[in-house]
Coordinates of C-alpha atoms in Angstrom, one line a residue:
Chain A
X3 CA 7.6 26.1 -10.9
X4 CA 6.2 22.6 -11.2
X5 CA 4.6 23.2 -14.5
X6 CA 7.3 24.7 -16.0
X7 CA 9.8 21.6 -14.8
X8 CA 6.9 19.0 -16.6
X9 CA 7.0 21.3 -19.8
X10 CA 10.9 20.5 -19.9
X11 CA 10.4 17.5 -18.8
X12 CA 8.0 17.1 -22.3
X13 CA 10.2 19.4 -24.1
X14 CA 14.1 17.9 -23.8
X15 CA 12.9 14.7 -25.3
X16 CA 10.5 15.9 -28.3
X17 CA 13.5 18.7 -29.0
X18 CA 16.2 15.4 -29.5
X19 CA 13.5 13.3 -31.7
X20 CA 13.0 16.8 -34.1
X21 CA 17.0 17.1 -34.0
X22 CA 17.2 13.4 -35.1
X23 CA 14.3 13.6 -37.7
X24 CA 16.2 16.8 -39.3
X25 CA 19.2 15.1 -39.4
X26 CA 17.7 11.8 -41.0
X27 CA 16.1 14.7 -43.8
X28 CA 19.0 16.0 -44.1
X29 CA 21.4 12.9 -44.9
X30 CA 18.2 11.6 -47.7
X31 CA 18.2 14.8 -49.2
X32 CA 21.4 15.2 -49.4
X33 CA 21.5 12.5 -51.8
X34 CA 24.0 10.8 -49.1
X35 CA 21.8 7.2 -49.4
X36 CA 19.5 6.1 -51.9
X37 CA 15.9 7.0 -51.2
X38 CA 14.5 3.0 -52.1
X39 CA 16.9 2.7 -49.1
X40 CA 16.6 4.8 -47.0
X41 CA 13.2 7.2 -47.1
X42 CA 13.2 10.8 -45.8
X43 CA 10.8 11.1 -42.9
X44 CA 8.9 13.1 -45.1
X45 CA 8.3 10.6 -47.7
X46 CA 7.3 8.2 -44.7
X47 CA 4.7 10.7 -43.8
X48 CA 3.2 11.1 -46.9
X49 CA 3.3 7.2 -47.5
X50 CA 1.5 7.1 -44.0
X51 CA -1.0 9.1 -45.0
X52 CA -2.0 7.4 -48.0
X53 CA -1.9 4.0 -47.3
X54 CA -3.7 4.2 -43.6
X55 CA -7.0 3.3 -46.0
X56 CA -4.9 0.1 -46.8
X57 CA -3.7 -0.6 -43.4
X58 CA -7.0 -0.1 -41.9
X59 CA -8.2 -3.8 -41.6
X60 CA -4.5 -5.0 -40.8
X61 CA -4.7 -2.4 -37.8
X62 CA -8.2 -3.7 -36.8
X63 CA -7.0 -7.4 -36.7
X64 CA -3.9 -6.8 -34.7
X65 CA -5.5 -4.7 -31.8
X66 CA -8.0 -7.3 -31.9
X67 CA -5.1 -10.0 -31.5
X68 CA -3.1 -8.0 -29.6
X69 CA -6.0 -6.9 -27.0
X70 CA -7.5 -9.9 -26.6
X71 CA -3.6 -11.1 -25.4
X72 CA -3.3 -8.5 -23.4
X73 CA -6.7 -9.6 -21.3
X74 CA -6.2 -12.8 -21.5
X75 CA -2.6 -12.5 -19.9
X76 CA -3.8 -10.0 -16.9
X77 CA -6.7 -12.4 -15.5
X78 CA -4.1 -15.6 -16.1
X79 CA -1.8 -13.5 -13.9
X80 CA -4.3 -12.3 -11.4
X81 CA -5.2 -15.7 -10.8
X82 CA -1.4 -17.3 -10.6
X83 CA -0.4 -14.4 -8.3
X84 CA -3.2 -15.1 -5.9
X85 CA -2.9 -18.2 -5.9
X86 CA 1.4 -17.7 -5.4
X87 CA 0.9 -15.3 -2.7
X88 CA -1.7 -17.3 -0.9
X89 CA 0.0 -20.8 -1.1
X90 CA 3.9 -20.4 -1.2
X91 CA 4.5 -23.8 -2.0
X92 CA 2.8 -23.0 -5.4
X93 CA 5.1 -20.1 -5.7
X94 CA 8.2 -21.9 -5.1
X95 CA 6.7 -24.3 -8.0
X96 CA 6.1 -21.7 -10.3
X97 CA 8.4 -19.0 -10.3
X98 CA 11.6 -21.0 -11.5
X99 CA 9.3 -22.2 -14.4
X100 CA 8.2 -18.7 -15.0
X101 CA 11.8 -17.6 -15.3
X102 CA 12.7 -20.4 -17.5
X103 CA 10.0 -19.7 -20.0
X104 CA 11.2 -16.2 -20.4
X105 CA 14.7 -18.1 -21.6
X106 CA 13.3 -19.2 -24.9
X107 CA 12.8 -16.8 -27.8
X108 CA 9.7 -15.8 -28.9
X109 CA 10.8 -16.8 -32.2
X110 CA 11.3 -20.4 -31.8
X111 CA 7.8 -20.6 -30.3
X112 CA 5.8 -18.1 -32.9
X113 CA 6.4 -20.9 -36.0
X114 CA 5.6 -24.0 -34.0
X115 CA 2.1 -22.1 -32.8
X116 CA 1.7 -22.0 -36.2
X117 CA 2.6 -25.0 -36.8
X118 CA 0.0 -26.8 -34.1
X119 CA -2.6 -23.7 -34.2
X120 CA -2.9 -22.9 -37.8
X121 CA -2.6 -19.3 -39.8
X122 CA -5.8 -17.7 -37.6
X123 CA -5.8 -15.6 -34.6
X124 CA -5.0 -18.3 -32.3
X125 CA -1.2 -18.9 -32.4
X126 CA -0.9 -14.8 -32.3
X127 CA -2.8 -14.4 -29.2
X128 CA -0.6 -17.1 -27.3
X129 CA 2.2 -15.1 -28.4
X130 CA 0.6 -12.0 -27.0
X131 CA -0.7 -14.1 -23.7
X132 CA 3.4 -14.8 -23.5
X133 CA 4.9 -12.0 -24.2
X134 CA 2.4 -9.8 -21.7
X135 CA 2.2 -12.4 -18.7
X136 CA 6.0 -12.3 -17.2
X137 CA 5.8 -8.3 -17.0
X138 CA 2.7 -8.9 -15.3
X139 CA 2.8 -11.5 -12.7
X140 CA 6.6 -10.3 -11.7
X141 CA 5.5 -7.1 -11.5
X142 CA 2.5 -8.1 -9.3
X143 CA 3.8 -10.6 -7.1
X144 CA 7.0 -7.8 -6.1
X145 CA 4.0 -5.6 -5.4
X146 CA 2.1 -8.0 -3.1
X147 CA 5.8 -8.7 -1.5
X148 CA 6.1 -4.9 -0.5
X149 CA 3.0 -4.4 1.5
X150 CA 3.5 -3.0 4.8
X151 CA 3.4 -5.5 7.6
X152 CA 2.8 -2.9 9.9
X153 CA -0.3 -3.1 7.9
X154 CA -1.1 -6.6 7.9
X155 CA -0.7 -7.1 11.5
X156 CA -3.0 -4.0 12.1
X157 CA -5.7 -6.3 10.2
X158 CA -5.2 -9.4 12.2
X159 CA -5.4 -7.9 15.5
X160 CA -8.6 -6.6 14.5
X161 CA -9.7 -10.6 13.3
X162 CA -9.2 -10.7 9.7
X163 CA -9.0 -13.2 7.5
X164 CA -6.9 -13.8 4.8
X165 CA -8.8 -13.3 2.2
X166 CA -9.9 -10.3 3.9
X167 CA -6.5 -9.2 3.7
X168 CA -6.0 -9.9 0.3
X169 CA -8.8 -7.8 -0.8
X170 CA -8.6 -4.9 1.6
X171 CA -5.2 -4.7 1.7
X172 CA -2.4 -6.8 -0.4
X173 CA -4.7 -6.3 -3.7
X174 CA -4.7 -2.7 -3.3
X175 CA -0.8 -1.9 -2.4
X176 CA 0.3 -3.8 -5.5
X177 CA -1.9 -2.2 -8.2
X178 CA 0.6 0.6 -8.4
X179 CA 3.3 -2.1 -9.2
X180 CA 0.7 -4.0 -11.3
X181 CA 0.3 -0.9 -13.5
X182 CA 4.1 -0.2 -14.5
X183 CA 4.1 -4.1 -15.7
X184 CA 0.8 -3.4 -17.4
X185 CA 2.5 -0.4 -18.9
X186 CA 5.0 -2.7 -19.9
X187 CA 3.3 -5.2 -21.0
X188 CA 0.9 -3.6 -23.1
X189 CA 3.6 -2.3 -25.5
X190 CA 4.4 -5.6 -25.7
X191 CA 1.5 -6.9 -27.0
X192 CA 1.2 -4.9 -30.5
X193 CA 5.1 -6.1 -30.6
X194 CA 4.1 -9.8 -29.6
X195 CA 1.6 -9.6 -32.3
X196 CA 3.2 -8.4 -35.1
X197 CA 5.8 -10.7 -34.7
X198 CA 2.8 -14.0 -34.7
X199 CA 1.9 -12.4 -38.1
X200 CA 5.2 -11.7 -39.4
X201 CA 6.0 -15.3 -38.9
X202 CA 3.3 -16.4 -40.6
X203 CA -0.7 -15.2 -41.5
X204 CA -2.6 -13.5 -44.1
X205 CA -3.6 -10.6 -42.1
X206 CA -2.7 -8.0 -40.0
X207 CA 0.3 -5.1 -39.6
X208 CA 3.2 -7.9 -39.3
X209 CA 2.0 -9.7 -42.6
X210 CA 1.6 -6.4 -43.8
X211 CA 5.1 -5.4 -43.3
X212 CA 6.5 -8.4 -44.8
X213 CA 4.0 -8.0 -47.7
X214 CA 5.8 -4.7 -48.7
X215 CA 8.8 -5.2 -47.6
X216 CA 9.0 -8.3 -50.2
X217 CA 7.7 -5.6 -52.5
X218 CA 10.5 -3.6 -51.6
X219 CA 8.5 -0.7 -50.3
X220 CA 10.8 0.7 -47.4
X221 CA 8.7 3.7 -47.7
X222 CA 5.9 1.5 -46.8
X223 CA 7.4 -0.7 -43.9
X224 CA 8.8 2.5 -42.4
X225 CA 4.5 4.1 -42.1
X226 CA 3.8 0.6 -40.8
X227 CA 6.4 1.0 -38.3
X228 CA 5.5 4.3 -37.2
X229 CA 1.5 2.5 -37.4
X230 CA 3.0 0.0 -34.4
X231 CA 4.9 2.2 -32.6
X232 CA 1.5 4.6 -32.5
X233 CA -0.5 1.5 -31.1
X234 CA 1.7 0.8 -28.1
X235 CA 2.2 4.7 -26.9
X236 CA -1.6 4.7 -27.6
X237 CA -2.3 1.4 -25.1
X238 CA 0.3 3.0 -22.6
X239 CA -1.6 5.8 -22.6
X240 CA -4.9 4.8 -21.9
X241 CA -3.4 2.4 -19.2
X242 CA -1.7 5.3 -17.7
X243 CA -5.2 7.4 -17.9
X244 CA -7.2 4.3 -16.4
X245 CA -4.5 3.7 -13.4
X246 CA -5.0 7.7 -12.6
X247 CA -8.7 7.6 -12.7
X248 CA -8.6 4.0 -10.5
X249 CA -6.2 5.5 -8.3
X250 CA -6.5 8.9 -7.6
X251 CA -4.6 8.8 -4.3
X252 CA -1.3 7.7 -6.3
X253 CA -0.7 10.7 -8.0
X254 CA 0.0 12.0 -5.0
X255 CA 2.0 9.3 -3.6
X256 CA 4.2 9.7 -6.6
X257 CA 4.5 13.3 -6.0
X258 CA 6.2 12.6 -2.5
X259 CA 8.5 10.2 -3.7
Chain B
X94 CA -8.9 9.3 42.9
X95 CA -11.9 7.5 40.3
X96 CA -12.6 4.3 42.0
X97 CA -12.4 1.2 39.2
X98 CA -15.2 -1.2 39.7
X99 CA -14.2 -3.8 37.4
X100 CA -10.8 -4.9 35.9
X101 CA -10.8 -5.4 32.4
X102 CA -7.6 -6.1 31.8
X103 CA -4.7 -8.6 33.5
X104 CA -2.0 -10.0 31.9
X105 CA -0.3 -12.0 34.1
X106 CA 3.5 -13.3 34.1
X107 CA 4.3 -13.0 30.6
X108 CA 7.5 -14.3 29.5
X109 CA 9.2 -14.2 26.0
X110 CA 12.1 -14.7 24.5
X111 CA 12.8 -14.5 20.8
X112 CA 15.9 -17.2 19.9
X113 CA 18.6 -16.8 22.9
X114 CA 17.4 -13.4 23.2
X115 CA 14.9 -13.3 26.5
X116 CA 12.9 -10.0 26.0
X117 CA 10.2 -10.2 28.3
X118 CA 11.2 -11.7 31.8
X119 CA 8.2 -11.5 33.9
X120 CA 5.7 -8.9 33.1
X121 CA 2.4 -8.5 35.2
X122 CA 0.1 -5.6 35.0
X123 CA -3.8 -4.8 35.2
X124 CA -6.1 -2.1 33.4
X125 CA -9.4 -1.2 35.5
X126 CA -12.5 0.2 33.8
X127 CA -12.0 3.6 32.0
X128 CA -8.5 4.1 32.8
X129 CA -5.5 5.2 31.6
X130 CA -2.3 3.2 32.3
X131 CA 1.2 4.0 30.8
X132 CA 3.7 2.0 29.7
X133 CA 7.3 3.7 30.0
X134 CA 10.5 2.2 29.3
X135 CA 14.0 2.8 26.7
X136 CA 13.4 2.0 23.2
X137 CA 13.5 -1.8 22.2
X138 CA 12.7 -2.5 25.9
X139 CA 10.0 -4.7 24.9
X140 CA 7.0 -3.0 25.1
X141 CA 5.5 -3.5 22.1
X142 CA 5.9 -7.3 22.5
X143 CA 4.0 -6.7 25.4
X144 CA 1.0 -4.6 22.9
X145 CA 1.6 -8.1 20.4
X146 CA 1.2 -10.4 22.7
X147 CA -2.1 -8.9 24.7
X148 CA -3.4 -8.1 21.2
X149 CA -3.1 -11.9 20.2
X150 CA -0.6 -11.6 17.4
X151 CA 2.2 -12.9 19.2
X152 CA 1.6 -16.1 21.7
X153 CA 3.5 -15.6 25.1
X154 CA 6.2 -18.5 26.3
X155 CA 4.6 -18.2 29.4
X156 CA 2.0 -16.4 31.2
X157 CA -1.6 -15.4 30.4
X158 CA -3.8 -12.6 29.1
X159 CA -7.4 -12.2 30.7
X160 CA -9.9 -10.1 29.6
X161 CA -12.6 -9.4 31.4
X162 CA -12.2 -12.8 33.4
X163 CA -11.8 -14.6 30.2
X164 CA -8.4 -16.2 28.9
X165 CA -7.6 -14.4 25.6
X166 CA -3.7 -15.2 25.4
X167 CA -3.1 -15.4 21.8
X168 CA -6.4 -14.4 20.6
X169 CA -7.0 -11.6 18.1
X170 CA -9.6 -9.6 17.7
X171 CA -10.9 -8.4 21.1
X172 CA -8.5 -5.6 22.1
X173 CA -7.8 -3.0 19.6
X174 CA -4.3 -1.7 18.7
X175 CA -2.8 1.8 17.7
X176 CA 0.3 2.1 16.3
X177 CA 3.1 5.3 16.0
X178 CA 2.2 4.6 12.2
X179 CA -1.5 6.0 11.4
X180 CA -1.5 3.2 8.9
X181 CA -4.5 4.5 7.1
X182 CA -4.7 2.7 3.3
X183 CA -3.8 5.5 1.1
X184 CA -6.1 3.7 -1.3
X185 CA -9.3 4.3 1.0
X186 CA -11.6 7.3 1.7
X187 CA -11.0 8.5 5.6
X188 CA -14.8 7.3 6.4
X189 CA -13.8 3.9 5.1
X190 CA -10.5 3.5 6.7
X191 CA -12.4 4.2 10.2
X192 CA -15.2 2.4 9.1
X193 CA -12.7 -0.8 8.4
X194 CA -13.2 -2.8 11.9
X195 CA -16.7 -2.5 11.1
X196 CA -16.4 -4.1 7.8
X197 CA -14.1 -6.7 8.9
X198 CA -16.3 -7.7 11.7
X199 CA -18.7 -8.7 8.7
X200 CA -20.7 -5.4 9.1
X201 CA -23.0 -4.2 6.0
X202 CA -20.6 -1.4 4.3
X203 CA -23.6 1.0 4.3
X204 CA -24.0 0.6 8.2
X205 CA -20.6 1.0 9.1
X206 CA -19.9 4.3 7.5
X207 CA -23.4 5.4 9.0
X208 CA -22.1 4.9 12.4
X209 CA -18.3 5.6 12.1
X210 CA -19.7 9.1 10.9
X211 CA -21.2 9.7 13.7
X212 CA -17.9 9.9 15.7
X213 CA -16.7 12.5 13.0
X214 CA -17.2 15.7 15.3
X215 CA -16.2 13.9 18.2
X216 CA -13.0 13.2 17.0
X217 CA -12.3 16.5 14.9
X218 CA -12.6 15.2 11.8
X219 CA -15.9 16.6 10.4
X220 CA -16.0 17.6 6.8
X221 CA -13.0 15.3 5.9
X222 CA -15.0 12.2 5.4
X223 CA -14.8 12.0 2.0
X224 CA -11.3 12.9 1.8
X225 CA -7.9 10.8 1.7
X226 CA -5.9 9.8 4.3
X227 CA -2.4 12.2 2.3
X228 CA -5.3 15.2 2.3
X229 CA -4.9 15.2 5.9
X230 CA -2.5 16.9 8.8
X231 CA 0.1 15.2 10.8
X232 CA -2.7 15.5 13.6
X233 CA -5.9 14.3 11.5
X234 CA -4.7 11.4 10.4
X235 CA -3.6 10.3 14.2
X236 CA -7.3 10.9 15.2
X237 CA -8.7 8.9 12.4
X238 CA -6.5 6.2 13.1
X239 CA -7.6 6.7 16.5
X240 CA -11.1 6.6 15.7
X241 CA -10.4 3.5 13.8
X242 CA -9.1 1.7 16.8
X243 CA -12.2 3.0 19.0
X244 CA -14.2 1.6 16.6
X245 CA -12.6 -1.5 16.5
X246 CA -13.1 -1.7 20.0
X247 CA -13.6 0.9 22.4
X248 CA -13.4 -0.7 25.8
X249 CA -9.3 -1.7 25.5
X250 CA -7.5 0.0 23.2
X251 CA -3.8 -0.2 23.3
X252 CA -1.6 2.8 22.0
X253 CA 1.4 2.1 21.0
X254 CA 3.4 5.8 20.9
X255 CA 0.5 7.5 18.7
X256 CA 1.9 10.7 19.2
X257 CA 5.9 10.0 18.7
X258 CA 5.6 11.2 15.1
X259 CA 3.9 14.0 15.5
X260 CA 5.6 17.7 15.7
X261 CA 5.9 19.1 19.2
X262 CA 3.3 22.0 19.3
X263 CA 0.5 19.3 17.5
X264 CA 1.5 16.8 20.2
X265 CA 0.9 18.4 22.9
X266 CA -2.6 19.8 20.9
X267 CA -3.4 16.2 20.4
X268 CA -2.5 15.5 24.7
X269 CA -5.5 18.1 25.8
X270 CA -7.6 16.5 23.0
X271 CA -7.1 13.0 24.5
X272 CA -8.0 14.0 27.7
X273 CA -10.9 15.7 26.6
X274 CA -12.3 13.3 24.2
X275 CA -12.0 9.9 26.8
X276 CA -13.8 11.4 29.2
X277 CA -16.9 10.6 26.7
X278 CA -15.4 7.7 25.2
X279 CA -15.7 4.8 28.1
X280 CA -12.6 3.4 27.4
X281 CA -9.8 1.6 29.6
X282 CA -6.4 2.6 27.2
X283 CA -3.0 1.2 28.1
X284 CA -0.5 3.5 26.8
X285 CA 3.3 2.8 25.3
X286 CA 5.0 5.9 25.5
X287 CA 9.0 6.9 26.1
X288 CA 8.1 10.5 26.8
X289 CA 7.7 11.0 30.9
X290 CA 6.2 14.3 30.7
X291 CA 3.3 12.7 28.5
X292 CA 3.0 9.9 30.3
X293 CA 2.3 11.9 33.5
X294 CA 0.0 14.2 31.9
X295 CA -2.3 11.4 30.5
X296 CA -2.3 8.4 33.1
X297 CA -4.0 7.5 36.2
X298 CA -1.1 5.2 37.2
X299 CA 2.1 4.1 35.1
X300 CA 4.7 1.3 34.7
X301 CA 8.0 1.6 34.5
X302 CA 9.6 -0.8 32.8
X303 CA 13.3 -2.2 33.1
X304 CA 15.6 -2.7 30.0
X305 CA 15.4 -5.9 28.5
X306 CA 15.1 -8.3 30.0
X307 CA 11.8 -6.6 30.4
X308 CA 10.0 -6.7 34.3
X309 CA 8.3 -3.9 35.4
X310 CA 10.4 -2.1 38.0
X311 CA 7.9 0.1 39.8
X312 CA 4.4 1.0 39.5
X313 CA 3.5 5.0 40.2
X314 CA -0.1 6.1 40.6
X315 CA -0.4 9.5 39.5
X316 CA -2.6 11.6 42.1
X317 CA -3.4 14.5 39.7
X318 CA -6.9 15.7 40.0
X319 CA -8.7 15.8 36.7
X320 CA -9.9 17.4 34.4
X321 CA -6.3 18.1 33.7
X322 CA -4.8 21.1 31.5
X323 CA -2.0 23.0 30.7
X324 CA -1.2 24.1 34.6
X325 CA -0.9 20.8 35.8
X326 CA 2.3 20.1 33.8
X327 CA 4.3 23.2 36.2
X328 CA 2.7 22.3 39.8
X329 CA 5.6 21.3 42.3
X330 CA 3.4 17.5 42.3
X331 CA 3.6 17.2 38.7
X332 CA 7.4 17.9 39.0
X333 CA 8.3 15.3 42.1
X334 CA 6.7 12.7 39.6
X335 CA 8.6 13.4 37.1
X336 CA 12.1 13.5 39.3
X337 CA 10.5 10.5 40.9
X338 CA 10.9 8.7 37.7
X339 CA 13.8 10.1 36.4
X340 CA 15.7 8.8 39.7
X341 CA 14.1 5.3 39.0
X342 CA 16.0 5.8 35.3
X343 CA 19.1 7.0 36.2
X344 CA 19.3 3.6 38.8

C-alpha cells in the first residue's frame, strides 16, 4: 500500500512535466514560434549534450562559489543562533536587522560587491553567504523555539546546565527544522551564484549564460538552465540523503505525522 | 506494617500562588525510607506544583523542602522526577537516554552506559539497548524513562502519573511490575496519581488532596500486606479503602 501511494506520489508530478515537455515539442514543431526563439526540448537536449565539455569549468567554478557560500552561511548561522537563543537580548538586536536585510534585492547588492570586491570569487560568495543565511538561521532559531519544555525542565531537575541543554537537547530538536532551511537554502545558492556572475565575471554558468545569450544562442541558455536547475535538485538531494543518514530516527517521526 | 527508620523526605508548609491565583495553600507531607506514598487529588489540583517545587524547578512562597535533614527548597538536582510524558529524545539510542543523568552528572559516556546496562534486565528492557525510543511499546518506553529517573537518583524519585498514558491492560502489567521491581530497588517514591484503585494497589500510605486551593485533606495508611498481587484489588479491605476515599471525594 505504502509503496504504491510513494510511486504516485513520484508518478503524478513526472506524468505533468512529460505532458508539458510534449506540448512545448509540439507548439516548436508545429512551426507555431520560431525555433532561434523558442527551442524544442529536443534541440535543448542535444545542445546539452554537446556543449557540457564547454560548460565544464563554468560548472566547476560555480559549485565551487556556490559551495563555499553555502558553508560559509551554515556555520555564520550556527553561531548567530546560539548566540540568539542563549542571550535574548542579542536576539531582539538581531532579528529586525535580519528581516530588514531580506528587504533589499539581491540585485542592488550583487553590482556594488562588484564594485568594492572586484570580478573574482569573492563578491559571488557574499552573495551566496546572503542569499543561504536567512533560510538558515529562521529556520533554526523556530526550531530551537519548538523544543519541548516538558523536556527542558526534565534536564534541570536532574542539574543541567545550559549549555548542557543546548547540546543534549535544543541542538538536536531543531536539526529537523535546520534541514528544510538547508534544503532551501541550498537551491539557493547555485541561484545566488549565478546571479554574482551574471552581474558581472569572466567565469562561471551565469557569465556563461549571458555569454550566449548575447550570442543569441537560446538553444544554449536553455542547456545552461537546465545545467542550474540539475545543480540545486542535486545539492537538495544530497542534503536530504545526509539529514536521513544523521537522523535516522526522523524518518519515522515523519511517518507519524 | 515495614517500620521506616529514617525519613528522607519532608516538605513542610508549602504555599504558592501563581498571580491572584493561590494554588497551593498549606501543604505538608513526609516520605520514610523505601516507601511508597501517593498523591491523589482532581486534575489541576496542584500536584504537580507540589513535584516542581520539591524537585527545585519552582521556588515555594513559603515553606520548605528537607531532604534528608538538609534544606533543599529550590534546589535541583537531588530528587529525580518522572513525568506522564516518557520524554525520551527521539534523537538518542535507549541506552543513552537512560544513561543521560549519568552524563549530565559529568560521568565518562563509556561508564555510564556500562552501568545503566546493567539495570536492562531489571527493568525489562534487555535486547532493546541499541534501539530508539519510537522502536519501543507504550510500556517500554515508560520503564526506560523510569530507569532514567532511577538512575538519576534512586533514593526519591517522584512520579508524576507514569502510567496515565498507557492502555488499560499495559497499566495494570506495568502496576505488578512496579511492585515487583521496588522491592530490589531501595527507593522512597512519592507518587501523583488521579486513579484510586492504583493508588491503593501501590502505596503504603496516601494523601488526599483538596481542590485548589491545594491542602491535604486526609492522610490514609494503607494496611495491605505485601507482596501484593492481583487478589488484593477484590478483598472486602481493599474495597472499604476505596469507599473510604471516595466518601472523602464526594464531601
Amino acid at each position: 500500500m505504502k509503496v504504491k501511494k510513494e510511486n504516485s506520489n513520484k508518478l503524478i508530478p513526472l506524468i505533468l512535466v512529460l505532458l508539458l515537455v510534449a506540448v512545448w515539442e509540439a507548439v516548436v514543431r508545429g512551426g507555431l514560434v520560431p525555433r532561434f526563439i523558442l527551442p524544442s526540448p529536443i534541440d535543448v537536449l542535444k545542445v546539452f549534450v554537446t556543449t557540457i565539455p564547454d560548460m565544464k569549468e563554468h560548472i566547476l567554478v560555480t559549485l565551487q562559489e556556490a559551495l563555499t557560500g553555502f558553508a560559509i552561511a551554515i556555520i555564520f548561522s550556527l553561531i548567530l543562533a546560539m548566540a540568539m537563543d542563549r542571550f535574548p537580548a542579542v536576539k531582539k538586536a538581531l532579528y529586525p536587522l535580519l528581516i530588514v536585510s531580506q528587504t533589499i534585492p539581491i540585485i542592488i547588492l550583487a553590482p556594488l560587491f562588484i564594485l568594492w570586491f572586484g570580478f573574482g570569487m569573492l563578491p559571488k560568495i557574499i552573495v551566496v553567504v546572503l542569499v543561504c543565511f536567512f533560510p538558515i538561521i529562521i529556520s533554526l532559531l523556530e526550531g530551537l523555539n519548538s523544543v519541548d519544555l516538558d523536556m527542558i525542565n526534565l534536564l534541570k531537575s536532574m542539574g543541567a546546565s545550559k549549555a548542557q541543554i543546548f547540546k543534549i537537547v535544543k541542538l538536536p530538536a531543531s536539526m529537523v527544522g535546520l534541514f528544510s532551511g538547508l534544503r532551501i537554502a541550498a537551491t539557493y545558492s547555485i541561484m545566488g551564484a549565478v546571479i554574482g556572475e551574471w552581474l558581472g565575471g569572466d567565469k562561471g554558468i551565469g557569465f556563461y549564460i549571458v555569454r550566449v545569450k548575447h550570442s543569441f544562442a537560446v538553444d544554449k541558455v536553455f542547456a545552461a538552465t537546465l545545467v542550474v536547475i540539475i545543480l540545486s535538485m542535486l545539492l537538495f538531494k544530497v542534503i536530504t540523503i545526509i539529514q536521513n543518514l544523521s537522523m535516522p530516527w526522523f524518518r519515522y517521526v515523519e511517518q507519524k505525522k | 506494617m515495614t517500620s521506616y527508620p529514617n525519613e528522607k523526605l519532608t516538605v513542610k508548609n508549602l504555599r504558592k500562588s501563581f498571580g491572584d491565583n493561590l494554588v497551593l495553600e498549606d501543604v505538608s507531607l513526609n516520605l520514610m525510607e523505601n516507601e511508597f506514598v501517593s498523591l491523589i487529588g482532581a486534575s489541576g489540583s496542584g500536584k504537580s506544583t507540589i513535584f516542581n517545587i520539591i524537585s527545585g524547578l519552582m521556588l515555594p512562597d513559603k515553606g520548605q523542602v528537607i531532604i534528608n535533614g538538609q534544606d533543599y527548597t529550590g534546589r535541583t538536582g537531588r530528587v529525580s522526577y518522572m513525568y506522564q510524558k516518557d520524554l525520551l529524545l527521539p534523537w538518542l539510542k535507549v541506552i543513552d537516554n537512560v544513561s543521560l543523568p549519568l552524563v549530565i552528572r559529568g560521568e565518562d559516556k563509556k561508564k555510564a552506559r556500562e552501568k545503566a546496562a546493567g539495570y536492562f534486565e531489571t527493568f525489562g528492557l534487555d535486547g532493546f539497548e541499541d534501539k530508539y525510543p519510537f522502536q519501543l511499546s507504550g510500556g517500554m518506553r515508560q520503564r526506560a524513562a523510569l530507569l532514567r529517573t532511577y538512575l538519576f537518583s534512586s533514593d526519591i524519585m517522584l512520579l508524576d502519573e507514569p502510567f496515565a498514558a498507557l492502555d488499560a491492560i499495559t497499566r495494570s502489567y506495568m502496576h505488578y511490575w512496579l511492585l515487583r521491581t521496588l522491592k530490589k530497588l531501595n527507593s522512597s517514591v512519592l507518587f501523583i496519581t488521579h486513579d484510586i484503585d492504583e493508588a491503593i494497589l501501590l502505596s503504603d500510605r496516601i494523601y488526599i488532596l483538596s481542590d485548589r486551593p491545594a491542602k491535604i485533606k486526609e492522610e490514609i495508611e494503607i494496611p495491605l500486606s505485601r507482596p501484593r498481587n492481583k487478589e488484593v484489588t477484590t478483598t472486602e479491605l481493599f474495597n472499604d479503602i476505596k469507599k473510604h476515599i471516595l466518601e472523602i471525594f464526594a464531601n
